[in-house]
Short mmCIF file of C-alpha atoms in Angstrom, two decimals:
data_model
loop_
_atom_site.label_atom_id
_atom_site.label_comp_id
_atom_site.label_asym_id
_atom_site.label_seq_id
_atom_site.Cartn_x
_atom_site.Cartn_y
_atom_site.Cartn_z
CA UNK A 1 87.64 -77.75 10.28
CA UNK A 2 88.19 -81.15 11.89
CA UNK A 3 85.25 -80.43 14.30
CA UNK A 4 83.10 -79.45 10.82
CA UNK A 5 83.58 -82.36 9.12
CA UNK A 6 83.18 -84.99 12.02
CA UNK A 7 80.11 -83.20 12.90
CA UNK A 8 79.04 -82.86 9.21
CA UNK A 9 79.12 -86.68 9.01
CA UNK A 10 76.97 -87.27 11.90
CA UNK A 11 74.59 -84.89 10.70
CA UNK A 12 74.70 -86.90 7.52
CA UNK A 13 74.20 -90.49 9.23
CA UNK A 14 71.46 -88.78 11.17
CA UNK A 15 69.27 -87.46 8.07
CA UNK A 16 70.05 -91.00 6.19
CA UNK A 17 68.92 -92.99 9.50
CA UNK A 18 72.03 -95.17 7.73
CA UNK A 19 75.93 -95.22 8.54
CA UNK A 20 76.69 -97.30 5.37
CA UNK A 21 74.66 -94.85 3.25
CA UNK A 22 76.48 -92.33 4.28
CA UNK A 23 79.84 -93.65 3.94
CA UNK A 24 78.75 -94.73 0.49
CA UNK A 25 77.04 -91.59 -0.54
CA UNK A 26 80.56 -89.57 0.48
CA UNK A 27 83.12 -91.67 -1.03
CA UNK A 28 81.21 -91.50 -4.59
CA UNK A 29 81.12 -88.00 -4.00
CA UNK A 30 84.62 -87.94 -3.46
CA UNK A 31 85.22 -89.83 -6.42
CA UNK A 32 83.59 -87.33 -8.60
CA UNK A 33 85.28 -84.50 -7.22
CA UNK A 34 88.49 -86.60 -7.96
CA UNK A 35 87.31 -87.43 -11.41
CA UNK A 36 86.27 -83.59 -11.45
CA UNK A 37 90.27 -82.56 -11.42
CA UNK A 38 91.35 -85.09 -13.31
CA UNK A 39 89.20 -83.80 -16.37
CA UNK A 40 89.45 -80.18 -15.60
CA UNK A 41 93.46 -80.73 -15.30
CA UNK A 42 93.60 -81.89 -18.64
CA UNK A 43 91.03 -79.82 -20.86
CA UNK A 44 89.62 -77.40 -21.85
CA UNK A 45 91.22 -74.53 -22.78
CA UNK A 46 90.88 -71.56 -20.69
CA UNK A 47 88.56 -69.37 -22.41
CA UNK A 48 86.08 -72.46 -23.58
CA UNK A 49 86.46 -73.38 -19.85
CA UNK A 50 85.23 -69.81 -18.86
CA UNK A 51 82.49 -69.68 -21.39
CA UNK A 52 81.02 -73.32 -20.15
CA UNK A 53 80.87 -72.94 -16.54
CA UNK A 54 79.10 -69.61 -16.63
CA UNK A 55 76.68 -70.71 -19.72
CA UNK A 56 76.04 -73.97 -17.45
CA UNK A 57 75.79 -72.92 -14.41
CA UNK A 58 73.55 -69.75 -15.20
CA UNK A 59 71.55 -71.58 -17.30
CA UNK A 60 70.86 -74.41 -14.38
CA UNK A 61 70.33 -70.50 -11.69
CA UNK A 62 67.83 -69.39 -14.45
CA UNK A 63 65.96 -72.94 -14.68
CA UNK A 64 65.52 -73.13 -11.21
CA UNK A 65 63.94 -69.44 -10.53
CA UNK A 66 61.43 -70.40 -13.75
CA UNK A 67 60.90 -73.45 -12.09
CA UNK A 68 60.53 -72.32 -8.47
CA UNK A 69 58.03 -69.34 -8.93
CA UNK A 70 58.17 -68.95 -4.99
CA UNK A 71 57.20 -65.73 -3.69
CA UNK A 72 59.29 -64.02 -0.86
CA UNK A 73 58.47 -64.30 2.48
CA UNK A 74 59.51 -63.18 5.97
CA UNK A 75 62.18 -60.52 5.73
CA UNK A 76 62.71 -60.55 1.86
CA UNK A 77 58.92 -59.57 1.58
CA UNK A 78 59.32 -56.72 3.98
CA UNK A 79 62.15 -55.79 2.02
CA UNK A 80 60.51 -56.22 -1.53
CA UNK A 81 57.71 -54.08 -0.74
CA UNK A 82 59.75 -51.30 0.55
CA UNK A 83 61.96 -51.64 -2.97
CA UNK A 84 58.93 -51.47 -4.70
CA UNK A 85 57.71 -48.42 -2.64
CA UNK A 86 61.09 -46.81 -3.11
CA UNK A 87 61.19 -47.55 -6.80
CA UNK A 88 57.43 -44.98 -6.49
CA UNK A 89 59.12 -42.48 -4.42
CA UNK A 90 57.68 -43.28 -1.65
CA UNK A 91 59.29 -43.83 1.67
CA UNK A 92 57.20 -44.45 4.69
CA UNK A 93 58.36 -47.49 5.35
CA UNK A 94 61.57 -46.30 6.57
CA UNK A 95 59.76 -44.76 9.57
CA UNK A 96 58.44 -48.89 10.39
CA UNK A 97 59.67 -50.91 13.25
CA UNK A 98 61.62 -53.12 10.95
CA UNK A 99 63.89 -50.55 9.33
CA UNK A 100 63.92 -48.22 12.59
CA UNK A 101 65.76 -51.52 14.67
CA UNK A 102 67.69 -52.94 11.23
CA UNK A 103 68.75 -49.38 9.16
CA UNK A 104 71.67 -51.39 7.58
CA UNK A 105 69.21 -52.95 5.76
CA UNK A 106 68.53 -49.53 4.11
CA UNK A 107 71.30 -50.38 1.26
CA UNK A 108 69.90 -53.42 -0.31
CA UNK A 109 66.64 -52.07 -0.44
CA UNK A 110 67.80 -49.12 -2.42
CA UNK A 111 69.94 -51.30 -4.88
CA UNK A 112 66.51 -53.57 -5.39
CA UNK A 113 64.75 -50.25 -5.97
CA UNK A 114 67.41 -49.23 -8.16
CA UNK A 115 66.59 -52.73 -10.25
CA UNK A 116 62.81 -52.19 -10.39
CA UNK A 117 63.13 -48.39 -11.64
CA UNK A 118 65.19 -49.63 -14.53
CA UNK A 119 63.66 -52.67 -15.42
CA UNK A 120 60.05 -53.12 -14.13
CA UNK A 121 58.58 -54.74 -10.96
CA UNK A 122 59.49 -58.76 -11.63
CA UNK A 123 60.73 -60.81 -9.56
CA UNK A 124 62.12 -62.65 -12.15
CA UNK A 125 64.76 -60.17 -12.89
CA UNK A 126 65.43 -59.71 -9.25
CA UNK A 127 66.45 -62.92 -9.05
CA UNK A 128 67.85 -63.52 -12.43
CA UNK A 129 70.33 -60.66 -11.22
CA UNK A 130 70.99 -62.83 -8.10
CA UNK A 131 72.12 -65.36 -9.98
CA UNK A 132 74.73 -63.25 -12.94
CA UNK A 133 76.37 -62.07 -8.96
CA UNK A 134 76.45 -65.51 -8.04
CA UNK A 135 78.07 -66.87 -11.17
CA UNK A 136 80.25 -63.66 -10.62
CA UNK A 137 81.73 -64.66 -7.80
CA UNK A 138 82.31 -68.42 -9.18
CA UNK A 139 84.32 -66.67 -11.80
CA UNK A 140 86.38 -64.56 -9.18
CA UNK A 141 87.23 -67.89 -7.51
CA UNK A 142 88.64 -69.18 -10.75
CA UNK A 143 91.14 -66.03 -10.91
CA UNK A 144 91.73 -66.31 -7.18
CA UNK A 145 92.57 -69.94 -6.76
CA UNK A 146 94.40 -69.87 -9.77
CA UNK A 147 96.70 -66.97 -8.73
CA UNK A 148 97.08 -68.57 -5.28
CA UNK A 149 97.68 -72.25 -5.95
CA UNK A 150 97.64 -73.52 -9.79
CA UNK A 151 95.25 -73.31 -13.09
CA UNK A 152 93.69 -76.46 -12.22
CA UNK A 153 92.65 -74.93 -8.72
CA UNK A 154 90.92 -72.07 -9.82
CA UNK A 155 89.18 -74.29 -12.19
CA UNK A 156 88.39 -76.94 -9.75
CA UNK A 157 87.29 -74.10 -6.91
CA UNK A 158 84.81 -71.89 -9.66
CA UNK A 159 83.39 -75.44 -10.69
CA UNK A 160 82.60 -76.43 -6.58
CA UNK A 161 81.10 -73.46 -6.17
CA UNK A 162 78.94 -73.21 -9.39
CA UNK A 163 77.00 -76.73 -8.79
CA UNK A 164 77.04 -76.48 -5.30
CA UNK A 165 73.25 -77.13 -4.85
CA UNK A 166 72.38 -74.47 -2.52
CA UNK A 167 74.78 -71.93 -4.22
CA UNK A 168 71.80 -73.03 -7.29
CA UNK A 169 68.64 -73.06 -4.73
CA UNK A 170 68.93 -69.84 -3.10
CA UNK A 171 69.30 -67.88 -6.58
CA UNK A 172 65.16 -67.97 -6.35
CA UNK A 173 65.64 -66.30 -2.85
CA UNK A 174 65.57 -62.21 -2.80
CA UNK A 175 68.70 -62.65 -0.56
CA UNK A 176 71.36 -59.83 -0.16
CA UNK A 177 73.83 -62.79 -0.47
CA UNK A 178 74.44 -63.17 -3.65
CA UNK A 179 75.43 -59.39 -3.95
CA UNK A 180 77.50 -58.78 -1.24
CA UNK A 181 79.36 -61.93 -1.45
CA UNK A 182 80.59 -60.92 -4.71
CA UNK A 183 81.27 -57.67 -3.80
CA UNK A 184 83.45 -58.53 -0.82
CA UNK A 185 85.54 -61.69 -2.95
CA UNK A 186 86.19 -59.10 -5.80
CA UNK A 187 87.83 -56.97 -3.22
CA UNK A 188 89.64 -59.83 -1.68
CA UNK A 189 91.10 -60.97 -5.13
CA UNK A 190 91.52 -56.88 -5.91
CA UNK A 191 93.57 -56.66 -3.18
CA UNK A 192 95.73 -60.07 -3.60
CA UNK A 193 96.17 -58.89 -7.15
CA UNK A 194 98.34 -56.45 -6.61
CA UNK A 195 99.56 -56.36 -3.24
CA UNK A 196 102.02 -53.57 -3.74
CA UNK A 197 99.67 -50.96 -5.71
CA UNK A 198 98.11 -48.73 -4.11
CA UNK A 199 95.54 -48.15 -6.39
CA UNK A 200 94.36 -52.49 -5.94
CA UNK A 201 93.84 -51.39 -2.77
CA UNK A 202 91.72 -48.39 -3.14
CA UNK A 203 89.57 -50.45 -5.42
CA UNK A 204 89.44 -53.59 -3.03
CA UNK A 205 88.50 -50.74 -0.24
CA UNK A 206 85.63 -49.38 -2.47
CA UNK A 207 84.20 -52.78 -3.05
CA UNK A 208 84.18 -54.16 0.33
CA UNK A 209 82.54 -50.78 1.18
CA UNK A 210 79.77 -50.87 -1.40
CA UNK A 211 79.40 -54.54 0.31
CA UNK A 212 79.04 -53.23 3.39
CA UNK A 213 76.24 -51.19 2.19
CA UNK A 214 74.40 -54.56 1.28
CA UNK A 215 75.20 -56.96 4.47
CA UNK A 216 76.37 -55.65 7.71
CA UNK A 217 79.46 -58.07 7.74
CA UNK A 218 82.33 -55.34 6.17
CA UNK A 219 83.94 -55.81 9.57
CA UNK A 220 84.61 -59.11 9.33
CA UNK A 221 86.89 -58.57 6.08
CA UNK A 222 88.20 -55.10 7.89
CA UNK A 223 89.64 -57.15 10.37
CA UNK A 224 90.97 -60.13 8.16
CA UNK A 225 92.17 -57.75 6.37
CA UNK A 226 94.15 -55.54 8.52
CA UNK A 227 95.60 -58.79 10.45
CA UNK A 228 96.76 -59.68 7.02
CA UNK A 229 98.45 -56.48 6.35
CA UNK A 230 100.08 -56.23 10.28
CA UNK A 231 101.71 -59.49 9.31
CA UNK A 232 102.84 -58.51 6.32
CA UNK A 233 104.56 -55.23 7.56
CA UNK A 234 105.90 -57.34 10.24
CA UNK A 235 107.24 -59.61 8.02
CA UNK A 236 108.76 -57.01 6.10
CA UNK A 237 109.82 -55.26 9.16
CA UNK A 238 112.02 -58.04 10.39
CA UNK A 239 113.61 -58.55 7.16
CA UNK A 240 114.75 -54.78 7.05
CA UNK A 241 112.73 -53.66 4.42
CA UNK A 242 110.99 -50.89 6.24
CA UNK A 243 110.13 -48.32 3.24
CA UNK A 244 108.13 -51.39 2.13
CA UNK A 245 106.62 -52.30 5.53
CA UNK A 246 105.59 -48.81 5.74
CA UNK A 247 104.32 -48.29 1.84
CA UNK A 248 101.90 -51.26 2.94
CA UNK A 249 100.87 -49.63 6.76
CA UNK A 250 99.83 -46.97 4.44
CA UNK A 251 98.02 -49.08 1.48
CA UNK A 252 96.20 -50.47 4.37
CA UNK A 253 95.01 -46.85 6.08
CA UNK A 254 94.01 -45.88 2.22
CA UNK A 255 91.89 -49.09 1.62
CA UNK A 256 90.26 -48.28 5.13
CA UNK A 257 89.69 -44.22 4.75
CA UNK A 258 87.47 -45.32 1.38
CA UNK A 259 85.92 -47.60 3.09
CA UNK A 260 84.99 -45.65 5.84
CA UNK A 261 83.96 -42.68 3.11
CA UNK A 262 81.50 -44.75 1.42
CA UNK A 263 80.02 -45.18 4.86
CA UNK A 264 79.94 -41.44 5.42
CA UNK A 265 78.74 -40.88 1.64
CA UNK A 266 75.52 -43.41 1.97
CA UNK A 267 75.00 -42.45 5.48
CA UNK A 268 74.93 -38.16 4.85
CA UNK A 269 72.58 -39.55 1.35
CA UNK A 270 69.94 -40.74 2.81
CA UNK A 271 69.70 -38.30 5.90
CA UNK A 272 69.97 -35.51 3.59
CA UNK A 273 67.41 -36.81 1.28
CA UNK A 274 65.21 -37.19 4.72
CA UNK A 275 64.82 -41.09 4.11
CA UNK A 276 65.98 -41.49 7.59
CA UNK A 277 67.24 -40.01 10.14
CA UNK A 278 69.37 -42.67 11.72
CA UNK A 279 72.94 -43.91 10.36
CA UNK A 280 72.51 -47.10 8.66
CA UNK A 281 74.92 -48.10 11.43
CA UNK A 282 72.56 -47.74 14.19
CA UNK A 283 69.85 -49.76 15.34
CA UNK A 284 69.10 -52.78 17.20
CA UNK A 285 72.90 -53.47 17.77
CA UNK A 286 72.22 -56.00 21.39
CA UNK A 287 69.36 -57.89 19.59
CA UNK A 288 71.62 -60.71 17.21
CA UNK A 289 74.09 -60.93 20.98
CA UNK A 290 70.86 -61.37 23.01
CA UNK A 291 69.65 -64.19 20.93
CA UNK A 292 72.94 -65.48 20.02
CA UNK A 293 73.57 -66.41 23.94
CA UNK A 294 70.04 -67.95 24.32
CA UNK A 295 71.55 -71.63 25.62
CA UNK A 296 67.88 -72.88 25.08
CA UNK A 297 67.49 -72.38 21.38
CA UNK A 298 71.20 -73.10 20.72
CA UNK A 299 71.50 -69.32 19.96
CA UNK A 300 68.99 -69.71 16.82
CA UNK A 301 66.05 -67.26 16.31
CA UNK A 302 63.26 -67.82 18.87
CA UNK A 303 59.68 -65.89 19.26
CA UNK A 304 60.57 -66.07 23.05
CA UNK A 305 63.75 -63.45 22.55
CA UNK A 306 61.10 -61.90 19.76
CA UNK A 307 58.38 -60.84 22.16
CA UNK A 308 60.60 -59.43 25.23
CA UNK A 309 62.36 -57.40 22.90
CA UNK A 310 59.11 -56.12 21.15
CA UNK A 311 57.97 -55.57 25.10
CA UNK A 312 59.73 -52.29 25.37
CA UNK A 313 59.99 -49.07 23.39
CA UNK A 314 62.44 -49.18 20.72
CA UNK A 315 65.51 -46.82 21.74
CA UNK A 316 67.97 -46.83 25.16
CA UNK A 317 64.46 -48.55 26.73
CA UNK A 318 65.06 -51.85 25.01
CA UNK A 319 68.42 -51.43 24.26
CA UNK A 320 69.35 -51.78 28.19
CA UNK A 321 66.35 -54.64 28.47
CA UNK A 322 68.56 -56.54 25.96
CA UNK A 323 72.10 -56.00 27.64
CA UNK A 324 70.14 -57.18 30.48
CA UNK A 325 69.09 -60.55 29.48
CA UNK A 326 72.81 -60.59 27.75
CA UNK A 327 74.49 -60.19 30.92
CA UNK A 328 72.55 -62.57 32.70
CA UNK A 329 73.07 -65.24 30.19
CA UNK A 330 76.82 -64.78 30.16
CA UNK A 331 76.61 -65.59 34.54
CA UNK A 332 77.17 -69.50 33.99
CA UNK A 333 80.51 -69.45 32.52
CA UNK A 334 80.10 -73.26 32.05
CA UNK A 335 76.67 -73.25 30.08
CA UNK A 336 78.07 -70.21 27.90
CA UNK A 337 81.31 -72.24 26.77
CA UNK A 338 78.84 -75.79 25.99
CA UNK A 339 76.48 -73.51 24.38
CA UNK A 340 79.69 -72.09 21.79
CA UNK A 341 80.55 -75.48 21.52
CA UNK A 342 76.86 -76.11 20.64
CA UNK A 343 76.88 -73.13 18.31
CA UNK A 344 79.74 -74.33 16.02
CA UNK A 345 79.00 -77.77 15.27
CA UNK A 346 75.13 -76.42 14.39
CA UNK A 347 76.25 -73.42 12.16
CA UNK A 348 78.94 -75.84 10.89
CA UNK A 349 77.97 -78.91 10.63
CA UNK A 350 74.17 -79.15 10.71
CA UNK A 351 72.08 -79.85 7.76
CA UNK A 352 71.94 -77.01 4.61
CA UNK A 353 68.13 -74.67 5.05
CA UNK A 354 68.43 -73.61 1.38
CA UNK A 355 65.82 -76.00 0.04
CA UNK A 356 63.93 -74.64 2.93
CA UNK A 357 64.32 -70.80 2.36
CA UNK A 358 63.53 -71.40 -1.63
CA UNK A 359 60.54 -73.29 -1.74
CA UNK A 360 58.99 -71.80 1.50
CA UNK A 361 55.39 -71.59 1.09
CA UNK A 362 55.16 -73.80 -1.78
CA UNK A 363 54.07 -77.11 -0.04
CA UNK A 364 56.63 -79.22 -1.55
CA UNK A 365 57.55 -80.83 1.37
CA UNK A 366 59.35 -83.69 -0.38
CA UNK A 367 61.37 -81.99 -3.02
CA UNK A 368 62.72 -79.86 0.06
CA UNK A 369 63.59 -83.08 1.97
CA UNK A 370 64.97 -84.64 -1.37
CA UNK A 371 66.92 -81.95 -2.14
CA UNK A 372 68.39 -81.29 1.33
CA UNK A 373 69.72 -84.64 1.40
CA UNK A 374 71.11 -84.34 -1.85
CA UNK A 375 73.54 -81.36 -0.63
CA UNK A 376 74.46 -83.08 2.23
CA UNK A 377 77.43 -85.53 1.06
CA UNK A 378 78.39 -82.86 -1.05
CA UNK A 379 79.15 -80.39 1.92
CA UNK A 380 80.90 -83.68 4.11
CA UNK A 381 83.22 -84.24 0.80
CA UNK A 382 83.92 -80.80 0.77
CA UNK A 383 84.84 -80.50 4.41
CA UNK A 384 87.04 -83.28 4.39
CA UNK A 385 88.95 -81.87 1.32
CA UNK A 386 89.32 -78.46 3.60
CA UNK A 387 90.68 -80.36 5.92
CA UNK A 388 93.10 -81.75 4.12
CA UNK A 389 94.10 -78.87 2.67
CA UNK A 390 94.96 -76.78 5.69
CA UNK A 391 97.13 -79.62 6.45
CA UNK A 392 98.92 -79.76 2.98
CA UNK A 393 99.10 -75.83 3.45
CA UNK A 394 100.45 -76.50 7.05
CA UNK A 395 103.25 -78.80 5.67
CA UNK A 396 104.13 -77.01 2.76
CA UNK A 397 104.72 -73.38 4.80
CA UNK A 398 101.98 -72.16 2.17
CA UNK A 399 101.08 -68.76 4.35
CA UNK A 400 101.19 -65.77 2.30
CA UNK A 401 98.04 -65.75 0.17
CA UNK A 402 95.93 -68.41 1.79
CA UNK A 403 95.94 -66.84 5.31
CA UNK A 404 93.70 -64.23 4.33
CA UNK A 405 90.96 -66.47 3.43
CA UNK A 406 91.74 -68.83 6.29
CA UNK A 407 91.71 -65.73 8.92
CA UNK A 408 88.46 -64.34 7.36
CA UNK A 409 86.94 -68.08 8.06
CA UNK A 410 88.24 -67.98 11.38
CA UNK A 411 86.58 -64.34 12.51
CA UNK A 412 83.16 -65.26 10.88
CA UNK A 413 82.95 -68.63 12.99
CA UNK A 414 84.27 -66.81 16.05
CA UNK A 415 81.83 -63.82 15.82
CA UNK A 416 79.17 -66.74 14.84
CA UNK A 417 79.88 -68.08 18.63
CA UNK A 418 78.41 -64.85 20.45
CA UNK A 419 75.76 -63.80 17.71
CA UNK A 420 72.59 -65.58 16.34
CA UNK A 421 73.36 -68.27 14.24
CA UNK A 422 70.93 -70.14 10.60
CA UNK A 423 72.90 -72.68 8.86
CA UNK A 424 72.54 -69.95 5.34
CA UNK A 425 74.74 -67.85 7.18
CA UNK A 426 77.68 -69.76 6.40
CA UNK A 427 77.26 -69.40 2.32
CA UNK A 428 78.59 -65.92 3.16
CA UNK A 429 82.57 -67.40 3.47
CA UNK A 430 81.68 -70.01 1.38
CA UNK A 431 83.67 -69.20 -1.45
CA UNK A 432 86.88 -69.13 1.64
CA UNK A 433 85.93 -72.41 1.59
CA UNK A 434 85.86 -73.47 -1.50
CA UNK A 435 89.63 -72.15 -2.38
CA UNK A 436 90.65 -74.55 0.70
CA UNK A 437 88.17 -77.14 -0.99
CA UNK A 438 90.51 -77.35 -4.73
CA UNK A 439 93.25 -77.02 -3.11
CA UNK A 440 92.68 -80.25 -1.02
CA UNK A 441 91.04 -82.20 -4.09
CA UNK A 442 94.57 -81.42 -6.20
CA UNK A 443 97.02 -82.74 -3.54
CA UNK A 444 94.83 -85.97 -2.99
CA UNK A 445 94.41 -85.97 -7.08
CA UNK A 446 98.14 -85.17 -7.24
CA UNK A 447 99.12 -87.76 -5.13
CA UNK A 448 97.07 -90.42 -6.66
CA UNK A 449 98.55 -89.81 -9.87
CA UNK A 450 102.43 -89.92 -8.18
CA UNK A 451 101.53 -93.43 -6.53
CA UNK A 452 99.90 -94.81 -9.74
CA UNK A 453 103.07 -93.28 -11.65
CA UNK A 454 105.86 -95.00 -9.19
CA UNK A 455 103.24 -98.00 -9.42
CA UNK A 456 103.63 -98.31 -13.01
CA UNK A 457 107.39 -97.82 -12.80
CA UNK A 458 107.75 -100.48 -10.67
CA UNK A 459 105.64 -103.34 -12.78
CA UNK A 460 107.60 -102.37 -15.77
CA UNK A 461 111.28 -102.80 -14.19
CA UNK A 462 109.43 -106.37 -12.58
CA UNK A 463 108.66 -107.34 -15.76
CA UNK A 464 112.35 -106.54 -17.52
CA UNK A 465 114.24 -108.36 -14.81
CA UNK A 466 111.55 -111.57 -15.33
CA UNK A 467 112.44 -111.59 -19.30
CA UNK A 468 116.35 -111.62 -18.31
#
């Protein structure tokens, strides 16, 4: 996190062209994040506070799709037109290149067919939908951040990630992210809920299994998860309590045999049905590696990687052509450890591509550029607050809850190292972020209000021993 927000400052200077700019543009934004808890710590009452943030901040989602009337492009077309084709009963394009090398993508398709069937082809409503999961999960964070840390942090980490411009921009994007990031945090906070019930985790394991089923990334909250758990029977272990240690081993298995069902379940669906004959598990699985380790592109997508892959026949053809290219790349030992370096201040710390990827195509080249540096002393201020929280968290032996958002932040950048990296990639563990985010702004509010309390003290008992 250090690395992030020293790199997320240079970006910063470097799209201002100004150090004092910068510096000026992050310490106001500070400020308001400060002035931000000191409101929210005060009033209003729960419900009202509820009732405004998702009023506000899905009335600002819905003004920006009626604004933005961009059409989809690159992947979310493909994938719109195969909805839409769905939605008709049709199914050839499951037999395309596209969806013979990326079958996971099989699952969002069907829930955007499943939207269109019900109620009509519009975009609008695609996207509208987008945005209720995206306010969903700012909700979730309330719940979760208040359970873990304090009322005023759940407040303070829904609020970040409500107005955090690009959490507003891409809400005119057909992207699979607003979805599955919900459905993963609700099982995250399902699971925290209730660590000793069984039945919380049965329900955490169904929704990180249904959000699966929309982005390929379940593993990285399998593993987070389990490493969680291990420590926790451990713990548990140590302290003699094994009945509970191994009520919890089993909690665990339970959450991961539903998981793996809903798998099976989609999987034998759509083979049965004949929509494919491949598991939605299968696929391309060297391609995101190959270009991941490209040192020349800084492990980005490149049309280089694009057209030696489409050189050979999909199947074991290409599939060896990429672990090829993979395992010469990974030769220079040296280049591959600066490149992963490279990697994480880029995915990390280099400038937000929301503006970009919602208004694409439009030709509003300066409203992109305007907006992009508008996020950009946001995500520095947020960063730094991260920052400081880990180290509060550190200090205060603050482990039990916390760690499973910190561990799932540390597999996603470590996977992010070896696989292809785009700066939108990282709003998938942005909510991870944002917990750490309100829990920083309360110490440093917390602490300000401490020194200006001891402050005051002290002028008062000045000014009694100048009257004597």
């Amino acid at each position: 996190m250090a690395v992030v927000f020293v790199s997320s400052f240079a970006f910063t200077v470097e799209a201002y062209d100004s150090f004092a700019q910068t510096l000026a543009s992050t310490v106001c934004c500070a400020l308001v994040a400060l002035l931000i808890a000191h409101v929210l710590n005060r009033r209003p009452g729960r419900k009202t506070f509820l009732v405004l943030l998702v009023v506000i901040g899905l009335g600002l989602r819905i003004g920006w799709i009626c604004i933005n009337d961009a059409s989809p492009r690159s992947d979310f077309l493909f994938l719109y037109n195969a909805a839409r084709e769905a939605a008709g009963g049709s199914f050839g394009f499951a037999d395309s290149a596209y969806f013979t090398s990326f079958p996971y993508q099989f699952g969002f398709t069907m829930y955007e067919a499943a939207i269109i069937r019900l109620f009509g082809d519009s975009l609008i409503v695609l996207k509208v939908f987008g945005a209720i999961f995206n306010m969903g999960t700012a909700v979730i964070l309330y719940f979760t951040g208040a359970r873990l840390f304090n009322e005023t942090c759940g407040r303070l980490a829904s609020c970040f990630f409500a107005f955090y411009l690009p959490n507003i921009l891409m809400c005119s994007v057909l992207t699979n992210q607003h979805l599955s990031v919900f459905l993963f945090f609700l099982g995250c906070s399902l699971l925290l809920k209730r660590r000793g019930s069984l039945l919380s985790w049965l329900w955490a394991g169904i929704a990180i299994g249904l959000g699966q089923l929309i982005r390929p990334i379940g593993v990285v909250y399998l593993s987070g998860i389990v490493l969680f758990a291990l420590l926790e029977v451990w713990k548990k272990l140590r302290e003699g309590r094994r009945r509970k240690a191994w009520r919890q081993a089993g909690m665990l298995l339970a959450m991961i045999g539903i998981y793996a069902t809903i798998q099976w379940a989609a999987n034998a669906s759509l083979q049965n049905a004949g929509i494919t004959h491949q598991a939605l598990s299968d696929g391309d699985k060297y391609w995101k590696f190959m270009v991941g380790l490209n040192s020349e592109t800084n492990g980005g997508w490149n049309k280089e990687d694009a057209q030696y892959a489409n050189g050979y026949a999909y199947g074991e053809e290409r599939h060896q052509a990429e672990l090829l290219r993979i395992k010469e790349r990974l030769e220079n030992k040296t280049e591959v450890l600066s490149l992963m370096g490279r990697k994480l201040v880029l995915m990390w710390g280099s400038g937000d591509s929301s503006a970009y990827w919602s208004l694409e195509g439009t030709g509003r080249v300066q409203l992109e550029r305007s907006l992009s540096l508008a996020e950009r002393p946001q995500y520095v201020v947020f960063c730094g607050f991260a920052l400081f929280a880990l180290l509060a968290l550190w200090r205060a032996g603050m482990y039990r809850g916390p760690l499973l958002y910190i561990l799932l932040l540390l597999i996603y950048a470590g996977a992010h190292l070896a696989i292809e990296i785009q700066t939108r990639y990282r709003l998938d563990l942005m909510p991870a972020v944002m917990l750490l985010v309100s829990y920083g702004v309360w110490q440093t509010y917390s602490s300000i209000r401490r020194a200006a309390s001891s402050f005051g003290e002290t002028s008062k008992d000045t000014a009694g021993g100048v009257g004597i």
